[in-house]
N, CA, C and O atoms as a MOPAC input file, in Angstrom:
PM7 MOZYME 1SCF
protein

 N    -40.55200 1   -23.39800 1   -81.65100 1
 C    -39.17800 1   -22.93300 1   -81.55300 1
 C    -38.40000 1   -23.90900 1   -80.67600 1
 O    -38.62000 1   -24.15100 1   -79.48900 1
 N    -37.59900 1   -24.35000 1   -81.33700 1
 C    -36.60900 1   -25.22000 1   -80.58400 1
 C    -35.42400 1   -24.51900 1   -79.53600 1
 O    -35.15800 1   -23.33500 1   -79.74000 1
 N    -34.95100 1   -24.99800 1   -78.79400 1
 C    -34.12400 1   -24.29500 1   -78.12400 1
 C    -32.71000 1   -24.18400 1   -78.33000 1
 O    -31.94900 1   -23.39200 1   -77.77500 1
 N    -32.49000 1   -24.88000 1   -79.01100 1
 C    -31.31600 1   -24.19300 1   -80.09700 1
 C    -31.39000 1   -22.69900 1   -80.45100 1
 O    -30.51400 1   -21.89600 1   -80.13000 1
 N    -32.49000 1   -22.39200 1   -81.12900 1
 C    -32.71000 1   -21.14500 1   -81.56400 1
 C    -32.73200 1   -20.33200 1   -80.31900 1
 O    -32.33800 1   -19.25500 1   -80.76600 1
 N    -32.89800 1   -20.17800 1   -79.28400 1
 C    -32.72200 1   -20.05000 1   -77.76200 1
 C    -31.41100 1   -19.71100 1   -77.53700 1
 O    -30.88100 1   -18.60200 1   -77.46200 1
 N    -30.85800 1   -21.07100 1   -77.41700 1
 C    -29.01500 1   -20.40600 1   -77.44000 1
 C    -28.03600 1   -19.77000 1   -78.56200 1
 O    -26.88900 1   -19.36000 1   -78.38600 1
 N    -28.92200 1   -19.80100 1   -79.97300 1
 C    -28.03300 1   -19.16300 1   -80.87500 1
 C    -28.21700 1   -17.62700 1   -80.48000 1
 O    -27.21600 1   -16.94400 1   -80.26400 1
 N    -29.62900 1   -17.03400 1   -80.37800 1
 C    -30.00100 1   -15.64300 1   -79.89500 1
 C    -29.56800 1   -15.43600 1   -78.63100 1
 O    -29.64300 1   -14.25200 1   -78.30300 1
 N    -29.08200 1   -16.26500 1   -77.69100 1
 C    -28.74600 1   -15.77400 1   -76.35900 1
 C    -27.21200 1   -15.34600 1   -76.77600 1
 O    -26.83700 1   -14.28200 1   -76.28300 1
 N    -26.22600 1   -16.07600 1   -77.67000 1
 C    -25.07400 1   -15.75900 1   -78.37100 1
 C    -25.07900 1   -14.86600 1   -78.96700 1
 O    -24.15900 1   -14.08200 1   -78.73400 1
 N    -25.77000 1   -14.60200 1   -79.70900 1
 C    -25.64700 1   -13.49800 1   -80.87400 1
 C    -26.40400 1   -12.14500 1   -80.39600 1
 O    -25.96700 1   -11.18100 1   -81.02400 1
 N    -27.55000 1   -11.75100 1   -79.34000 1
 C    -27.81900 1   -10.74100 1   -78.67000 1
 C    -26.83600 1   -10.17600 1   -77.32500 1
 O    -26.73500 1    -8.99600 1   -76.99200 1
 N    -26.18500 1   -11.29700 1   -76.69300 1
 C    -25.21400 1   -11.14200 1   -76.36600 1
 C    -24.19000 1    -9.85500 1   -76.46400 1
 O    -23.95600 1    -8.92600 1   -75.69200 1
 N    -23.60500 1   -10.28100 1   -77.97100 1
 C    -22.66900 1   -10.07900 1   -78.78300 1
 C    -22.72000 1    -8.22800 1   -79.07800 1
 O    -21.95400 1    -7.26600 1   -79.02300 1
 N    -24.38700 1    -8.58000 1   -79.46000 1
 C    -24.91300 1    -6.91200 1   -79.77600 1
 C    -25.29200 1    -6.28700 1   -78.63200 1
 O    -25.46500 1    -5.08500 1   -78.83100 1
 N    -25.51300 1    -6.66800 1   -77.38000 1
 C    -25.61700 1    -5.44600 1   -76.19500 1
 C    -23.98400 1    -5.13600 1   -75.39600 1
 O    -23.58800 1    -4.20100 1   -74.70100 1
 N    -23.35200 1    -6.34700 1   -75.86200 1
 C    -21.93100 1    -5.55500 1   -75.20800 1
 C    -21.54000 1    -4.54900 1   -76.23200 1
 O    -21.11700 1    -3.49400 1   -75.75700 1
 N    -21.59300 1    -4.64800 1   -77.74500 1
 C    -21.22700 1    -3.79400 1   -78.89300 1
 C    -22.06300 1    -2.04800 1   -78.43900 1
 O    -21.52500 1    -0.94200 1   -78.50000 1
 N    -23.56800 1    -2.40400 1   -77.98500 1
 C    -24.45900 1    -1.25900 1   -77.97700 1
 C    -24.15000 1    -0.80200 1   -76.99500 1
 O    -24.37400 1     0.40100 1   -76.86300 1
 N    -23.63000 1    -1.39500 1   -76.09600 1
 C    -23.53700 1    -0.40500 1   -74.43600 1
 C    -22.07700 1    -0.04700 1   -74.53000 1
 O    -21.77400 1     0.68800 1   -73.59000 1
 N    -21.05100 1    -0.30900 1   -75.34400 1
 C    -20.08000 1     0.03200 1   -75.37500 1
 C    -19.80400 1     1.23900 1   -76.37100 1
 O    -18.86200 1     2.01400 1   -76.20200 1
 N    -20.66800 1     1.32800 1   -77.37800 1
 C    -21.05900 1     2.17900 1   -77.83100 1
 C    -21.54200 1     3.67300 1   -77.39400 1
 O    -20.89900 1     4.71400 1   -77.52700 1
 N    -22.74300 1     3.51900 1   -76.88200 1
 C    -23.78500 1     4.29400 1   -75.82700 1
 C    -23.10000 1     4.82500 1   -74.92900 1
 O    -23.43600 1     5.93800 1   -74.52500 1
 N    -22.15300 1     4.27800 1   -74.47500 1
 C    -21.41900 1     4.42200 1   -73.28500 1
 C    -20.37400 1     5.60500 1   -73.39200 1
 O    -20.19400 1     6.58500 1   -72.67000 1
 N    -19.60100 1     5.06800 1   -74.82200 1
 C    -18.97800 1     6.56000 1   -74.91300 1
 C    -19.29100 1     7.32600 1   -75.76900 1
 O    -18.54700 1     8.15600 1   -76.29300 1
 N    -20.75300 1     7.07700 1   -76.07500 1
 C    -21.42200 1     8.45400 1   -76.96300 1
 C    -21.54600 1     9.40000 1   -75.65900 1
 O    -21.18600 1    10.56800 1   -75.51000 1
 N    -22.10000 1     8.61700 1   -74.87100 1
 C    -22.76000 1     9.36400 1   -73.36900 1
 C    -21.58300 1    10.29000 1   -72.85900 1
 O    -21.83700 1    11.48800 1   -72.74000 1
 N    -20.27300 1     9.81700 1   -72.53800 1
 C    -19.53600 1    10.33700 1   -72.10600 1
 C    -19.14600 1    11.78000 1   -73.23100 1
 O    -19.17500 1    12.97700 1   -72.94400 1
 N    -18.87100 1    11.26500 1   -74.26600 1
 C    -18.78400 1    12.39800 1   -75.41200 1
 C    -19.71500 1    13.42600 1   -75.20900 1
 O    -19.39000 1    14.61200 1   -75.15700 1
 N    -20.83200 1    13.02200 1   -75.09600 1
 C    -22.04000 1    14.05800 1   -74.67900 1
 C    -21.74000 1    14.86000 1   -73.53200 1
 O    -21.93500 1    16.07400 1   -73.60200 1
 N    -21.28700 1    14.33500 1   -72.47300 1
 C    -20.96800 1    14.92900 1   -71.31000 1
 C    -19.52700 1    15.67400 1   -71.43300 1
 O    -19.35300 1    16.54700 1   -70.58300 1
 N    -18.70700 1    15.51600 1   -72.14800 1
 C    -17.58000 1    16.08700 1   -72.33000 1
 C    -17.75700 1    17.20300 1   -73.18900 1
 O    -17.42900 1    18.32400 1   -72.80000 1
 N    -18.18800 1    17.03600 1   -74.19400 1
 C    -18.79900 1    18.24100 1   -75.19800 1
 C    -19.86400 1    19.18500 1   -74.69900 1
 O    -20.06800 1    20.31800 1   -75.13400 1
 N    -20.33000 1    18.75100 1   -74.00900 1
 C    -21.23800 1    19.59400 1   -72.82300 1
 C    -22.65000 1    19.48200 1   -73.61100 1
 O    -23.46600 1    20.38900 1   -73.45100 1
 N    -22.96300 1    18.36000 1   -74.48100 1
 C    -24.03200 1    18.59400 1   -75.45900 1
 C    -25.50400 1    17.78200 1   -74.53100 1
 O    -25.53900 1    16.88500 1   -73.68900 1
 N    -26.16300 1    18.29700 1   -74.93600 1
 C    -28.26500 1    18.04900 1   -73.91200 1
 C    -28.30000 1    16.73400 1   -74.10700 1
 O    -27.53500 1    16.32600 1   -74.98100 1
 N    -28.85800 1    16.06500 1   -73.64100 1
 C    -29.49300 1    14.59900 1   -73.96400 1
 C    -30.69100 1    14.62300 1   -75.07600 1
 O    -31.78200 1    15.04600 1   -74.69300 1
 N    -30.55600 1    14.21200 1   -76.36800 1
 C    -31.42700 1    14.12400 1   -77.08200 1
 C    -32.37400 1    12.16000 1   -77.06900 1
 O    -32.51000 1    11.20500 1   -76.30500 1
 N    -32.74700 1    12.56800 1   -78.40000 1
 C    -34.17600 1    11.20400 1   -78.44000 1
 C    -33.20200 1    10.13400 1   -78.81200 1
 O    -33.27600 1     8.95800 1   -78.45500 1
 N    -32.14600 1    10.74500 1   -79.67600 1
 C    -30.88700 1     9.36300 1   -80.06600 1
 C    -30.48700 1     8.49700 1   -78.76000 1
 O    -30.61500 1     7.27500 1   -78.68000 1
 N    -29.88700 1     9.50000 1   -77.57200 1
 C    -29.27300 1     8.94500 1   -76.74600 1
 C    -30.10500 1     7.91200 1   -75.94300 1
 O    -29.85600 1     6.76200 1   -75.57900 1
 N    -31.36900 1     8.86500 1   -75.76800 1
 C    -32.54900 1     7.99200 1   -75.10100 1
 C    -32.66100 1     6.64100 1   -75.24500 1
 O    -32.60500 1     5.74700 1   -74.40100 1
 N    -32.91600 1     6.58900 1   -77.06400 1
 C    -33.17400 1     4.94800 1   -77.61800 1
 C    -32.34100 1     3.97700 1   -77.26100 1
 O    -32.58900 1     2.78300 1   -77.09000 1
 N    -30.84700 1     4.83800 1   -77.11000 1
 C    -29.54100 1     4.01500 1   -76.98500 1
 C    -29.28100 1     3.32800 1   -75.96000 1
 O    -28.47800 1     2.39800 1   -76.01900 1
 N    -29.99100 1     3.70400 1   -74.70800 1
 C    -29.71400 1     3.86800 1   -73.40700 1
 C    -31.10600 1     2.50500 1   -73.38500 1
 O    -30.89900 1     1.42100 1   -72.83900 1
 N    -32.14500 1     2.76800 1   -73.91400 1
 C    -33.44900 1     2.29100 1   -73.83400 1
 C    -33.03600 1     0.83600 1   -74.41100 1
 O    -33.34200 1    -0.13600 1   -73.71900 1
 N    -32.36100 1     0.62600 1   -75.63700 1
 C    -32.16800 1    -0.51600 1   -76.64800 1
 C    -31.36400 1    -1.04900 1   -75.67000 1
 O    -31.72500 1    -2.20200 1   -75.43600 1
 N    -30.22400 1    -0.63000 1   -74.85200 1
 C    -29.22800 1    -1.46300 1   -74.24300 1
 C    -29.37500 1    -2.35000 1   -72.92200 1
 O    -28.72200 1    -3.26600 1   -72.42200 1
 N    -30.83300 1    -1.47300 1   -72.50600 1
 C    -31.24400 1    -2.08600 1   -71.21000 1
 C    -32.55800 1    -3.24600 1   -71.13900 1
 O    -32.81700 1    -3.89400 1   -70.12500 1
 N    -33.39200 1    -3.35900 1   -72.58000 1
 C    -34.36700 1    -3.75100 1   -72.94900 1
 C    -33.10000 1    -5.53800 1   -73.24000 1
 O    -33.29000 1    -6.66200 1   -72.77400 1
 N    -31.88900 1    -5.02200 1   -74.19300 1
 C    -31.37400 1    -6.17100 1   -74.81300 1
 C    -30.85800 1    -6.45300 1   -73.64900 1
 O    -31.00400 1    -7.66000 1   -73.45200 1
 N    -30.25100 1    -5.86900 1   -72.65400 1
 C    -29.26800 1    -6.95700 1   -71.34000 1
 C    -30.29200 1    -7.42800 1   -70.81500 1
 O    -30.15500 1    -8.65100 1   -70.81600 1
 N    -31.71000 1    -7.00700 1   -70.14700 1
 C    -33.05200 1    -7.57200 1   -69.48000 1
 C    -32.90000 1    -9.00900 1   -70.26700 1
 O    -32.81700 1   -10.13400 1   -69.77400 1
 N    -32.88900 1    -8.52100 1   -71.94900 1
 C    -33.53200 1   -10.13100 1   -72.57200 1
 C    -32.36100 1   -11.12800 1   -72.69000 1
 O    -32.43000 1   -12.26500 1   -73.15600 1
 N    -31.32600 1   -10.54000 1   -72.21500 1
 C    -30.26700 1   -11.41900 1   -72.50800 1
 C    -30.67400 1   -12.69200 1   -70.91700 1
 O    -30.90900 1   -13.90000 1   -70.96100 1
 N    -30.61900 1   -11.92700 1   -69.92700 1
 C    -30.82900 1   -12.37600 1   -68.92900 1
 C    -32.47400 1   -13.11800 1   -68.87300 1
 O    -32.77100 1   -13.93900 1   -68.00600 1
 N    -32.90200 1   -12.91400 1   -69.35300 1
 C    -34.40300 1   -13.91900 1   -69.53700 1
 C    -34.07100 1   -14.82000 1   -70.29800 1
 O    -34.65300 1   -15.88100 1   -70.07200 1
 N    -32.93200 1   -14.83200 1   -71.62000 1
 C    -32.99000 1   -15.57400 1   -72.23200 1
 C    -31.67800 1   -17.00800 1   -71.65400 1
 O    -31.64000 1   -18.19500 1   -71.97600 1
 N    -30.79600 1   -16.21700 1   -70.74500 1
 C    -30.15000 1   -17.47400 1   -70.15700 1
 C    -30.81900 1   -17.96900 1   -69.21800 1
 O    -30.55400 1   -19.17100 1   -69.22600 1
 N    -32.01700 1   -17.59800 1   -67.86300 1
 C    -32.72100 1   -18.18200 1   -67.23400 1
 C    -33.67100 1   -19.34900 1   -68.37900 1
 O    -33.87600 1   -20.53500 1   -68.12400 1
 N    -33.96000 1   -18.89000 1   -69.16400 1
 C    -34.96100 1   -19.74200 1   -70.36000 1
 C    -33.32400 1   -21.39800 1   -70.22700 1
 O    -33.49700 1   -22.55300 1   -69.83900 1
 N    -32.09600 1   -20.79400 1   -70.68600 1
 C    -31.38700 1   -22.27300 1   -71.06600 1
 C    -31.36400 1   -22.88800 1   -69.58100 1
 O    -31.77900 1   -24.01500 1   -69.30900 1
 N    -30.94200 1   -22.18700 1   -68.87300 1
 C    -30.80900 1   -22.99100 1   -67.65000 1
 C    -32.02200 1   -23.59000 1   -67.14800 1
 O    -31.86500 1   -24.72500 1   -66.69800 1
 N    -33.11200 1   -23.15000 1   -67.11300 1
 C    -34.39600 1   -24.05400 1   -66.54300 1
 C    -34.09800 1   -25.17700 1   -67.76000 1
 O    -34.72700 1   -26.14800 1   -67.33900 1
 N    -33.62800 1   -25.49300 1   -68.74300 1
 C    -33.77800 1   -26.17500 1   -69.34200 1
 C    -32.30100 1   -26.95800 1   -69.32700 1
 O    -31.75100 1   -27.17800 1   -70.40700 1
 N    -31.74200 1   -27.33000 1   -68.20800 1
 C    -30.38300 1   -27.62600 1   -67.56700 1
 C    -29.03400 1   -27.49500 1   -68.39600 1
 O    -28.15300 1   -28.35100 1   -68.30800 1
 N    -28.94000 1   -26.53100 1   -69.09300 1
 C    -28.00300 1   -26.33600 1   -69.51200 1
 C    -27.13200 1   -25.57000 1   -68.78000 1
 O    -27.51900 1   -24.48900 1   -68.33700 1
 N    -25.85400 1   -26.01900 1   -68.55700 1
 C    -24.61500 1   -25.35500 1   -67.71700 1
 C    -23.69000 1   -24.35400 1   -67.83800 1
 O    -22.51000 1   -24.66700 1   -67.99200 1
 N    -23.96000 1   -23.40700 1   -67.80100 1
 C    -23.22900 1   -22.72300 1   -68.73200 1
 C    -21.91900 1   -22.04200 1   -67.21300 1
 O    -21.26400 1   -21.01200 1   -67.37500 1
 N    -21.85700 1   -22.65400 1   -66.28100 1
 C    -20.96300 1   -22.25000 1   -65.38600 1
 C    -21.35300 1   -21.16800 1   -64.46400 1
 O    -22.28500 1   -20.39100 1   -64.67000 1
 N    -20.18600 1   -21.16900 1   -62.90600 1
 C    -21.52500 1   -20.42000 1   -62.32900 1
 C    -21.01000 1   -19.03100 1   -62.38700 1
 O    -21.63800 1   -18.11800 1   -61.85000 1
 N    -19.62800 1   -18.78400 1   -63.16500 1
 C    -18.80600 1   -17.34100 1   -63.16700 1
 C    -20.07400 1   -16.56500 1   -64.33800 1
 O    -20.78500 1   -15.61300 1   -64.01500 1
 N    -20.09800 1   -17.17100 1   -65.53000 1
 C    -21.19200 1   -16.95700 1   -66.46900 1
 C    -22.12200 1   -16.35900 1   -65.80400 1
 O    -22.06200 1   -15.13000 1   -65.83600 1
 N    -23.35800 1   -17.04200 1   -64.93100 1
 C    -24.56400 1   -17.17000 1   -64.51500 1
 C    -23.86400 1   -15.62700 1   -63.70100 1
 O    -24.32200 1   -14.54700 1   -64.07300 1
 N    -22.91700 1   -15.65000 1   -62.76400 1
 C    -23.03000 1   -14.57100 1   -61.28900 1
 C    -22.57600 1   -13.13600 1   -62.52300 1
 O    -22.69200 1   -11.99900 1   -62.06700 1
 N    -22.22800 1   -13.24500 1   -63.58500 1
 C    -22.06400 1   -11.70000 1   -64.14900 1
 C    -23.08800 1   -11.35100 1   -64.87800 1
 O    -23.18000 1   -10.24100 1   -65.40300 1
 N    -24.28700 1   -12.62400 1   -65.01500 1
 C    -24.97700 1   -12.14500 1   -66.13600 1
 C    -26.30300 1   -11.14100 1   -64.52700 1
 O    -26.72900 1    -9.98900 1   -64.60200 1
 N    -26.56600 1   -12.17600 1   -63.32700 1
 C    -26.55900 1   -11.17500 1   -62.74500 1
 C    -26.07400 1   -10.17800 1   -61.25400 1
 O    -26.52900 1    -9.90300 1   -60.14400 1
 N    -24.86600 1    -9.89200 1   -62.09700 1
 C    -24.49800 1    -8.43700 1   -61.66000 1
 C    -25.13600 1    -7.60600 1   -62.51500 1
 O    -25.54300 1    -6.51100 1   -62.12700 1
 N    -25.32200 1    -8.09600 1   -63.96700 1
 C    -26.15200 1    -6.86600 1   -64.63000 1
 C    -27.67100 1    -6.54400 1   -64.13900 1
 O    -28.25200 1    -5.46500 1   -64.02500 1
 N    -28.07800 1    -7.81900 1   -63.90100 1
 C    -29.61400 1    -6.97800 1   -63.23200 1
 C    -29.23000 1    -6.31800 1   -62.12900 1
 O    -29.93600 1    -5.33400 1   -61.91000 1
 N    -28.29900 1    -6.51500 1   -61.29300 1
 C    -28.36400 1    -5.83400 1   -60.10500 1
 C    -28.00000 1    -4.26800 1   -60.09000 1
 O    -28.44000 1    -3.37900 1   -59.36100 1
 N    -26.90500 1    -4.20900 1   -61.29500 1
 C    -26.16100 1    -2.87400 1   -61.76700 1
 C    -27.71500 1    -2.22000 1   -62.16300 1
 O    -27.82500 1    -1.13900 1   -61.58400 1
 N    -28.95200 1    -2.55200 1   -62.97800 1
 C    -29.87800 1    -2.53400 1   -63.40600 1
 C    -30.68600 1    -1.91800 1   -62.63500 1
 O    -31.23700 1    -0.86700 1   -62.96300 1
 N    -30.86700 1    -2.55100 1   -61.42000 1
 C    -31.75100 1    -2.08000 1   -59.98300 1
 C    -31.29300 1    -0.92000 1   -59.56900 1
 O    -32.01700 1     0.06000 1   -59.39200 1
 N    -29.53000 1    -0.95100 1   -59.30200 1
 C    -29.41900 1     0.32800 1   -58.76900 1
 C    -29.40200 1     1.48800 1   -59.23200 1
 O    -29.33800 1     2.59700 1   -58.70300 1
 N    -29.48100 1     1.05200 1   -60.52700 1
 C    -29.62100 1     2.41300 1   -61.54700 1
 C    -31.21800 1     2.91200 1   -61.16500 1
 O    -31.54100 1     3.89400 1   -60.49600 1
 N    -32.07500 1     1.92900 1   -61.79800 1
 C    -33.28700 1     2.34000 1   -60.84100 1
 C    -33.82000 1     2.96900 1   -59.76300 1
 O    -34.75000 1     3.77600 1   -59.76000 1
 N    -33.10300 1     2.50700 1   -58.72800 1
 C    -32.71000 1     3.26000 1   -57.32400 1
 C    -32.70700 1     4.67900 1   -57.30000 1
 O    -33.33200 1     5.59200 1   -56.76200 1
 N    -31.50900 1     4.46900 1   -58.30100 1
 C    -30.91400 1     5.96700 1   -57.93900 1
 C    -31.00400 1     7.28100 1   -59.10800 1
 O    -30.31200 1     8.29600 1   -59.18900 1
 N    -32.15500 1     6.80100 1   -59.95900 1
 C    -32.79200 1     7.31000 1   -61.03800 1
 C    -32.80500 1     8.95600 1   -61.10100 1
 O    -32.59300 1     9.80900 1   -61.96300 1
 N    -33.21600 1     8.92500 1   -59.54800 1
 C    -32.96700 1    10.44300 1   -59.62200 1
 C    -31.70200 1    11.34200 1   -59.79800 1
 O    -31.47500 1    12.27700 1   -60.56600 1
 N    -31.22700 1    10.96000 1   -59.17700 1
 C    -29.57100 1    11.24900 1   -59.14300 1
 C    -28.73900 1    11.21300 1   -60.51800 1
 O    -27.79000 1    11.86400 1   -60.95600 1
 N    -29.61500 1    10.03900 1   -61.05100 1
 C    -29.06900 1    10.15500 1   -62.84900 1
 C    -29.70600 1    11.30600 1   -63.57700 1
 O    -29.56600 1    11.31200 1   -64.80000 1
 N    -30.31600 1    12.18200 1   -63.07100 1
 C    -31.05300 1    13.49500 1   -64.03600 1
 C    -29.99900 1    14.17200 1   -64.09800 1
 O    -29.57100 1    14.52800 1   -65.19600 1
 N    -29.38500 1    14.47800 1   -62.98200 1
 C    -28.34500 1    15.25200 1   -62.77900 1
 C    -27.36800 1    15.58000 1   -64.13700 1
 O    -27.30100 1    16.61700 1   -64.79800 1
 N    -26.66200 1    14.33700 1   -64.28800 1
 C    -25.89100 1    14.47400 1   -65.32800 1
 C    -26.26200 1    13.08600 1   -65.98000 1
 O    -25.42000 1    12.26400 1   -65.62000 1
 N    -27.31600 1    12.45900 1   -66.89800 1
 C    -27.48500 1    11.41600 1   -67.44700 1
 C    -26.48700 1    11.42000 1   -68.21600 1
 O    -26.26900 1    10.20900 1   -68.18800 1
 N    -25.75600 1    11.80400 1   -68.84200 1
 C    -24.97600 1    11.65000 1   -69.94800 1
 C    -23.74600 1    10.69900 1   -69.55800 1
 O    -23.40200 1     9.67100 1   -70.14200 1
 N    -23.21300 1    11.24700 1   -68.51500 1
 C    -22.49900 1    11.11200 1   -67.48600 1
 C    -22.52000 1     9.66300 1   -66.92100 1
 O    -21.89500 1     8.60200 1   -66.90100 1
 N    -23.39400 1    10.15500 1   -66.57200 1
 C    -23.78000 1     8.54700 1   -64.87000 1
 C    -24.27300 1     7.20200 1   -66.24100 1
 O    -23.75700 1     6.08500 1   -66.26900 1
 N    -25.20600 1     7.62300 1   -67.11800 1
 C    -25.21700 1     6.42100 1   -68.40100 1
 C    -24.41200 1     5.88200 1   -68.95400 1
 O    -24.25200 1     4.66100 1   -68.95400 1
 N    -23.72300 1     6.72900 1   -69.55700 1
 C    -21.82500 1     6.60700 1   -70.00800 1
 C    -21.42900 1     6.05500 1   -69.04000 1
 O    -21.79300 1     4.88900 1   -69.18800 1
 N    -20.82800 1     6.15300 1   -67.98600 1
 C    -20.46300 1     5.13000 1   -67.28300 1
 C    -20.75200 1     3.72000 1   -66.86500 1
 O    -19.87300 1     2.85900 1   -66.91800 1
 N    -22.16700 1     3.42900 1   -66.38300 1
 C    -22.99000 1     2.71700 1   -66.26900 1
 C    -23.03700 1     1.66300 1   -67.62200 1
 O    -23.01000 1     0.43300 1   -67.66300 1
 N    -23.11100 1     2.61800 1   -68.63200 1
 C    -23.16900 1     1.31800 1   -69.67200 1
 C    -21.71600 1     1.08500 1   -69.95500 1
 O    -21.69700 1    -0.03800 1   -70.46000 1
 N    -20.62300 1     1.49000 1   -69.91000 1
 C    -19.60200 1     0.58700 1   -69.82900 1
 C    -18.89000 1    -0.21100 1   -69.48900 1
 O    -18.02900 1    -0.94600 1   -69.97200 1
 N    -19.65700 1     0.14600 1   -67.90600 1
 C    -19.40300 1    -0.67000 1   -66.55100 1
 C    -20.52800 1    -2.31000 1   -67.44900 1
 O    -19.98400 1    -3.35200 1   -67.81800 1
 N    -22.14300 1    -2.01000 1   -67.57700 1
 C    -22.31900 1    -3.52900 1   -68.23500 1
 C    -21.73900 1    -4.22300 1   -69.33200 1
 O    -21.95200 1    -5.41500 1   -69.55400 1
 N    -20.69400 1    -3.17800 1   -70.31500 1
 C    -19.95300 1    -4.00700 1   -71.59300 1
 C    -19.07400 1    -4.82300 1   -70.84100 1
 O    -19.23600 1    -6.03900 1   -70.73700 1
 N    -18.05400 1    -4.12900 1   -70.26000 1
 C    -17.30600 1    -5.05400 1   -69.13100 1
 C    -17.68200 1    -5.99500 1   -68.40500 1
 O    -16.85500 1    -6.90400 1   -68.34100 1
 N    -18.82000 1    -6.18000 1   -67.69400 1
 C    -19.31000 1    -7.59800 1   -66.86400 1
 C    -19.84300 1    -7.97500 1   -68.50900 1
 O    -18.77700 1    -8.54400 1   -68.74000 1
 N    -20.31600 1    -8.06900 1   -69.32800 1
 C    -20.75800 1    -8.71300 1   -70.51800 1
 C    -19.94700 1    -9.45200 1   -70.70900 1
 O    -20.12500 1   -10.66600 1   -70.80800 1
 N    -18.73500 1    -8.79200 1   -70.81500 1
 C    -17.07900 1    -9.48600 1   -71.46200 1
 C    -16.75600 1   -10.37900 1   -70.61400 1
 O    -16.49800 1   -11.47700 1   -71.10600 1
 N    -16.66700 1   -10.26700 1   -69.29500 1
 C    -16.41900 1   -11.08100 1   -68.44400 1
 C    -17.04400 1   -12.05500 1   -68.18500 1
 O    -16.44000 1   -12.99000 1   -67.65900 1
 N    -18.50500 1   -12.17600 1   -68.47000 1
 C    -19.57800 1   -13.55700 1   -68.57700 1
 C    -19.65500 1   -14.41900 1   -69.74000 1
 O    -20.38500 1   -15.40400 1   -69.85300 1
 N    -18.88000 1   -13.98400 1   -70.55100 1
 C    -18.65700 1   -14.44600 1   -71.97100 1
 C    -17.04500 1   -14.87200 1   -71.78800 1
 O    -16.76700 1   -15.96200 1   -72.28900 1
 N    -16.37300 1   -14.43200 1   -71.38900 1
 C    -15.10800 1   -15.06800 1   -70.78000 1
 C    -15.29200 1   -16.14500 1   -69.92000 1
 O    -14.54700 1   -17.12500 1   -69.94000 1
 N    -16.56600 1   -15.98400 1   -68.90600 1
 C    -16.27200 1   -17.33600 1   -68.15400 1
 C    -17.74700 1   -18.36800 1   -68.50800 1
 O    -18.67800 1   -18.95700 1   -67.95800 1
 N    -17.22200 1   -18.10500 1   -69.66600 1
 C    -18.78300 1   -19.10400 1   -69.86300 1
 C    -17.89500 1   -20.54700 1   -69.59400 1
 O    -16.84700 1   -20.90700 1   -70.13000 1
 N    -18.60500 1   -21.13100 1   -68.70400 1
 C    -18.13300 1   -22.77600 1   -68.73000 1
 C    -17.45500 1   -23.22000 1   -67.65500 1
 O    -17.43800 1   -24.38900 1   -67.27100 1
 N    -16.70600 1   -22.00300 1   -66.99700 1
 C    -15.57900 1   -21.82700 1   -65.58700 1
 C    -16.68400 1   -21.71600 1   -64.08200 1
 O    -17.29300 1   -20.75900 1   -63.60400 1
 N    -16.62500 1   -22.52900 1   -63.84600 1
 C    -16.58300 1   -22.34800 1   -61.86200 1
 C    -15.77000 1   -21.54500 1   -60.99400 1
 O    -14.57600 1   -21.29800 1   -61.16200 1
 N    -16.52900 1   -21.14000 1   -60.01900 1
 C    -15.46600 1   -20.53000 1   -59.24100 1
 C    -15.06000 1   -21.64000 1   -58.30400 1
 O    -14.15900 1   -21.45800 1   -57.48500 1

């Protein structure tokens, strides 16, 4: 595998976890507004969005060890998402409460830094 194929999938998975968490995000909230349980759908949704931002972020550490520049506004949002990532972790418990809720938010909060690392692909601060 050449690394081309590297940066076309770091583009194009990209593309599909800001689409899926923006998605997820206000299914979640819908869920929480409608007052409806957390089912196995939401689960996957929640599961698919955090599996694809993880690989998004493995997959730009993969270009950059391989010195490609992609700027350092790029690099600092791709992680705020692991960090948004951790504290979700953290505070895991606290998300039982109302997952629907605290997910829905959470994943719209990563479509937004998505957008914004894809906005500054190439820009320095």
């Amino acid at each position: 595998m050449t690394i081309e194929w590297v940066v076309s999938g770091h583009t194009w998975l990209g593309w599909a976890v800001i689409v899926a968490c923006g998605l997820a995000g206000l299914i979640g909230l819908g869920y929480h507004f409608l007052r409806r349980p957390v089912d196995q759908a939401f689960k996957w949704m929640v599961t698919a969005c955090v599996v694809g931002a993880v690989t998004q972020v493995a997959l730009g550490l993969v270009l950059f060890a391989d010195d490609r520049e992609p700027g350092t506004i790029h690099m600092f949002y791709g992680f705020v998402i692991l960090l948004t990532l951790t504290f979700i972790y953290i505070y895991r418990v606290q998300f039982e409460r109302r997952p629907t809720l605290y997910w829905g938010l959470a994943l719209l909060f990563m479509m937004g830094l998505g957008l914004r690392g894809i906005s500054g692909f190439g820009s320095s601060f």
